[in-house]
Amino acid sequence: MLIQDANTLLLVVDLQTRLMPVLSGAEAVARQAIALIDTAADLAVPVLVSEHCVDKLGGSLPAVRTAAEAAGATFVHKTHFSCTNEPGFADTLYALGRRQVVVVGAEAHVCVMQSALGLLAAGYAVFVVADGVASRDEANKALALQRLQAAGATIVGSEMVMFEWLTHAGHPAFRQVLPRIKGPA
């Protein structure tokens, strides 16, 4: 199944100021998340951003918040590990009318995994971006991706998502998105 920009939303899970410094590969994950947020904005893909226990973990990383706000993202504060267990989240998701969810965030084996499993249980097609998720321990990230794949989530890379959203080299946003695909010079 291809990821379709007109049927997709991007869920950014808990890329927060006090959590990210302890995660393996956090800087690269934040960079990929921002590239996907910016591309979502270019293609009118809705963005949801969750923030877990903000009083303890701080808000979203400043660069993530800036990109998300520019994309018109909806921010969801939560205390449940799974976004899908948070009151009102299902209504917010349903109102967007999208059946595919691309997921990035932290931690892969906790909030990302539980949110993705909840989305699968609710009947959504879930695409977890392997280079867009992090855990403190790489082994936990690997276990989470294996478990999610076994449960029916599709494990993808950020480039795959961006190219599938674009569909062809003649897309009007192709030249805007291309530098994000190529990465830092």
mmCIF file of C-alpha atoms in Angstrom:
data_model
loop_
_atom_site.group_PDB
_atom_site.id
_atom_site.type_symbol
_atom_site.label_atom_id
_atom_site.label_comp_id
_atom_site.label_asym_id
_atom_site.label_seq_id
_atom_site.Cartn_x
_atom_site.Cartn_y
_atom_site.Cartn_z
ATOM 1 C CA MET A 1 0.000 0.000 0.000
ATOM 2 C CA LEU A 2 1.366 3.403 -0.976
ATOM 3 C CA ILE A 3 1.317 6.320 1.439
ATOM 4 C CA GLN A 4 -1.018 8.883 -0.112
ATOM 5 C CA ASP A 5 -0.743 12.556 0.805
ATOM 6 C CA ALA A 6 -4.512 13.052 0.448
ATOM 7 C CA ASN A 7 -5.265 10.212 2.881
ATOM 8 C CA THR A 8 -2.421 10.641 5.394
ATOM 9 C CA LEU A 9 -1.707 12.548 8.553
ATOM 10 C CA LEU A 10 1.617 12.882 10.352
ATOM 11 C CA LEU A 11 1.721 12.083 14.081
ATOM 12 C CA VAL A 12 4.760 13.468 15.920
ATOM 13 C CA VAL A 13 5.023 11.789 19.324
ATOM 14 C CA ASP A 14 6.765 13.453 22.276
ATOM 15 C CA LEU A 15 9.912 15.016 20.809
ATOM 16 C CA GLN A 16 10.369 16.992 24.017
ATOM 17 C CA THR A 17 13.149 19.112 25.506
ATOM 18 C CA ARG A 18 13.931 17.008 28.582
ATOM 19 C CA LEU A 19 13.491 13.642 26.875
ATOM 20 C CA MET A 20 15.470 14.038 23.662
ATOM 21 C CA PRO A 21 18.946 14.594 25.207
ATOM 22 C CA VAL A 22 18.955 11.059 26.659
ATOM 23 C CA LEU A 23 17.891 9.286 23.456
ATOM 24 C CA SER A 24 20.170 7.484 21.029
ATOM 25 C CA GLY A 25 20.353 9.345 17.723
ATOM 26 C CA ALA A 26 18.038 12.104 18.920
ATOM 27 C CA GLU A 27 19.515 14.827 16.722
ATOM 28 C CA ALA A 28 19.025 12.802 13.522
ATOM 29 C CA VAL A 29 15.495 11.821 14.573
ATOM 30 C CA ALA A 30 14.559 15.453 15.201
ATOM 31 C CA ARG A 31 16.012 16.413 11.811
ATOM 32 C CA GLN A 32 13.927 13.739 10.031
ATOM 33 C CA ALA A 33 10.787 14.707 11.945
ATOM 34 C CA ILE A 34 11.227 18.356 10.958
ATOM 35 C CA ALA A 35 11.805 17.368 7.309
ATOM 36 C CA LEU A 36 8.554 15.399 7.383
ATOM 37 C CA ILE A 37 6.664 18.214 9.127
ATOM 38 C CA ASP A 38 7.904 20.718 6.534
ATOM 39 C CA THR A 39 6.997 18.374 3.675
ATOM 40 C CA ALA A 40 3.574 17.730 5.203
ATOM 41 C CA ALA A 41 3.034 21.499 5.268
ATOM 42 C CA ASP A 42 4.014 21.786 1.594
ATOM 43 C CA LEU A 43 1.531 19.061 0.655
ATOM 44 C CA ALA A 44 -1.362 19.977 2.992
ATOM 45 C CA VAL A 45 -0.918 16.812 5.075
ATOM 46 C CA PRO A 46 -2.322 17.447 8.576
ATOM 47 C CA VAL A 47 0.120 17.244 11.483
ATOM 48 C CA LEU A 48 -0.674 16.204 15.061
ATOM 49 C CA VAL A 49 1.963 16.710 17.765
ATOM 50 C CA SER A 50 1.680 15.030 21.153
ATOM 51 C CA GLU A 51 3.425 16.247 24.279
ATOM 52 C CA HIS A 52 3.615 13.900 27.256
ATOM 53 C CA CYS A 53 3.528 15.268 30.819
ATOM 54 C CA VAL A 54 4.831 18.681 29.770
ATOM 55 C CA ASP A 55 5.412 19.714 33.394
ATOM 56 C CA LYS A 56 8.011 16.914 33.694
ATOM 57 C CA LEU A 57 9.400 16.537 30.145
ATOM 58 C CA GLY A 58 9.090 20.091 28.853
ATOM 59 C CA GLY A 59 7.418 21.047 25.607
ATOM 60 C CA SER A 60 8.415 20.050 22.099
ATOM 61 C CA LEU A 61 11.950 20.847 20.981
ATOM 62 C CA PRO A 62 11.954 24.491 19.828
ATOM 63 C CA ALA A 63 12.776 23.587 16.199
ATOM 64 C CA VAL A 64 10.027 20.937 16.166
ATOM 65 C CA ARG A 65 7.527 23.399 17.675
ATOM 66 C CA THR A 66 8.443 26.097 15.147
ATOM 67 C CA ALA A 67 8.056 23.726 12.193
ATOM 68 C CA ALA A 68 4.822 22.272 13.585
ATOM 69 C CA GLU A 69 3.286 25.673 14.231
ATOM 70 C CA ALA A 70 4.232 26.782 10.707
ATOM 71 C CA ALA A 71 2.503 23.628 9.423
ATOM 72 C CA GLY A 72 -0.667 24.483 11.354
ATOM 73 C CA ALA A 73 -0.278 21.437 13.592
ATOM 74 C CA THR A 74 -2.687 20.509 16.332
ATOM 75 C CA PHE A 75 -0.935 19.976 19.679
ATOM 76 C CA VAL A 76 -2.260 17.317 22.052
ATOM 77 C CA HIS A 77 -1.156 17.207 25.686
ATOM 78 C CA LYS A 78 -1.300 13.743 27.190
ATOM 79 C CA THR A 79 -0.583 11.679 30.262
ATOM 80 C CA HIS A 80 -1.340 8.270 28.737
ATOM 81 C CA PHE A 81 1.555 6.577 26.984
ATOM 82 C CA SER A 82 -0.688 5.890 23.978
ATOM 83 C CA CYS A 83 -2.132 8.926 22.240
ATOM 84 C CA THR A 84 -5.183 6.819 21.432
ATOM 85 C CA ASN A 85 -6.025 6.462 25.131
ATOM 86 C CA GLU A 86 -6.035 10.207 25.715
ATOM 87 C CA PRO A 87 -9.565 11.673 25.986
ATOM 88 C CA GLY A 88 -10.477 13.602 22.846
ATOM 89 C CA PHE A 89 -7.625 12.260 20.709
ATOM 90 C CA ALA A 90 -9.842 9.849 18.757
ATOM 91 C CA ASP A 91 -12.266 12.689 17.953
ATOM 92 C CA THR A 92 -9.409 14.932 16.771
ATOM 93 C CA LEU A 93 -8.059 12.134 14.595
ATOM 94 C CA TYR A 94 -11.468 11.200 13.173
ATOM 95 C CA ALA A 95 -12.276 14.828 12.303
ATOM 96 C CA LEU A 96 -9.249 14.920 9.976
ATOM 97 C CA GLY A 97 -10.807 12.188 7.827
ATOM 98 C CA ARG A 98 -7.517 10.440 7.049
ATOM 99 C CA ARG A 99 -7.070 6.640 7.215
ATOM 100 C CA GLN A 100 -3.254 6.472 7.039
ATOM 101 C CA VAL A 101 -1.016 7.669 9.864
ATOM 102 C CA VAL A 102 2.721 8.254 9.517
ATOM 103 C CA VAL A 103 4.352 8.143 12.962
ATOM 104 C CA VAL A 104 7.610 9.639 14.219
ATOM 105 C CA GLY A 105 8.754 10.332 17.760
ATOM 106 C CA ALA A 106 9.920 9.024 21.088
ATOM 107 C CA GLU A 107 10.326 6.714 22.778
ATOM 108 C CA ALA A 108 9.980 4.035 20.117
ATOM 109 C CA HIS A 109 9.272 1.246 22.610
ATOM 110 C CA VAL A 110 6.863 3.232 24.806
ATOM 111 C CA CYS A 111 4.679 6.088 23.520
ATOM 112 C CA VAL A 112 5.354 5.535 19.804
ATOM 113 C CA MET A 113 4.692 1.790 20.009
ATOM 114 C CA GLN A 114 1.616 2.063 22.213
ATOM 115 C CA SER A 115 0.162 4.848 20.046
ATOM 116 C CA ALA A 116 0.799 2.869 16.851
ATOM 117 C CA LEU A 117 -0.767 -0.265 18.333
ATOM 118 C CA GLY A 118 -3.802 1.798 19.353
ATOM 119 C CA LEU A 119 -4.083 3.236 15.848
ATOM 120 C CA LEU A 120 -3.887 -0.253 14.337
ATOM 121 C CA ALA A 121 -6.605 -1.465 16.717
ATOM 122 C CA ALA A 122 -8.779 1.467 15.579
ATOM 123 C CA GLY A 123 -8.414 0.393 11.936
ATOM 124 C CA TYR A 124 -5.830 2.890 10.685
ATOM 125 C CA ALA A 125 -3.015 1.979 8.301
ATOM 126 C CA VAL A 126 0.110 2.832 10.296
ATOM 127 C CA PHE A 127 3.544 3.678 8.878
ATOM 128 C CA VAL A 128 6.301 3.981 11.489
ATOM 129 C CA VAL A 129 9.330 5.910 10.256
ATOM 130 C CA ALA A 130 12.399 3.928 11.380
ATOM 131 C CA ASP A 131 14.790 6.879 11.031
ATOM 132 C CA GLY A 132 12.242 9.130 12.734
ATOM 133 C CA VAL A 133 11.904 7.264 16.048
ATOM 134 C CA ALA A 134 14.291 6.935 18.989
ATOM 135 C CA SER A 135 14.730 5.215 22.328
ATOM 136 C CA ARG A 136 17.390 5.525 24.993
ATOM 137 C CA ASP A 137 18.646 2.079 24.013
ATOM 138 C CA GLU A 138 18.903 0.991 20.357
ATOM 139 C CA ALA A 139 17.888 -2.550 21.372
ATOM 140 C CA ASN A 140 14.546 -1.273 22.658
ATOM 141 C CA LYS A 141 14.001 0.620 19.406
ATOM 142 C CA ALA A 142 14.735 -2.518 17.379
ATOM 143 C CA LEU A 143 12.354 -4.596 19.506
ATOM 144 C CA ALA A 144 9.619 -1.986 19.124
ATOM 145 C CA LEU A 145 9.980 -1.909 15.331
ATOM 146 C CA GLN A 146 9.885 -5.723 15.186
ATOM 147 C CA ARG A 147 6.791 -5.856 17.385
ATOM 148 C CA LEU A 148 5.034 -3.130 15.399
ATOM 149 C CA GLN A 149 5.771 -4.855 12.102
ATOM 150 C CA ALA A 150 4.440 -8.142 13.485
ATOM 151 C CA ALA A 151 1.280 -6.314 14.617
ATOM 152 C CA GLY A 152 0.650 -4.936 11.120
ATOM 153 C CA ALA A 153 2.419 -1.574 11.024
ATOM 154 C CA THR A 154 4.559 -0.864 7.981
ATOM 155 C CA ILE A 155 8.108 0.177 8.826
ATOM 156 C CA VAL A 156 9.343 2.877 6.438
ATOM 157 C CA GLY A 157 12.083 5.468 6.050
ATOM 158 C CA SER A 158 11.539 9.211 5.867
ATOM 159 C CA GLU A 159 12.635 9.310 2.215
ATOM 160 C CA MET A 160 10.055 6.671 1.350
ATOM 161 C CA VAL A 161 7.320 8.800 2.905
ATOM 162 C CA MET A 162 8.369 11.983 1.105
ATOM 163 C CA PHE A 163 8.707 10.289 -2.304
ATOM 164 C CA GLU A 164 5.336 8.524 -1.908
ATOM 165 C CA TRP A 165 3.648 11.779 -0.912
ATOM 166 C CA LEU A 166 5.130 13.451 -4.014
ATOM 167 C CA THR A 167 4.270 10.537 -6.398
ATOM 168 C CA HIS A 168 6.310 11.941 -9.331
ATOM 169 C CA ALA A 169 9.235 14.226 -10.207
ATOM 170 C CA GLY A 170 6.872 16.699 -11.841
ATOM 171 C CA HIS A 171 4.992 17.385 -8.603
ATOM 172 C CA PRO A 172 4.791 21.168 -8.003
ATOM 173 C CA ALA A 173 6.483 20.761 -4.573
ATOM 174 C CA PHE A 174 9.265 18.447 -5.776
ATOM 175 C CA ARG A 175 11.981 21.139 -5.879
ATOM 176 C CA GLN A 176 11.020 22.339 -2.369
ATOM 177 C CA VAL A 177 11.136 18.834 -0.924
ATOM 178 C CA LEU A 178 14.264 17.580 -2.715
ATOM 179 C CA PRO A 179 16.789 19.290 -0.372
ATOM 180 C CA ARG A 180 15.108 17.571 2.604
ATOM 181 C CA ILE A 181 15.472 14.215 0.893
ATOM 182 C CA LYS A 182 19.133 14.857 0.107
ATOM 183 C CA GLY A 183 19.772 15.908 3.696
ATOM 184 C CA PRO A 184 22.368 18.308 5.053
ATOM 185 C CA ALA A 185 25.141 19.192 2.633
#
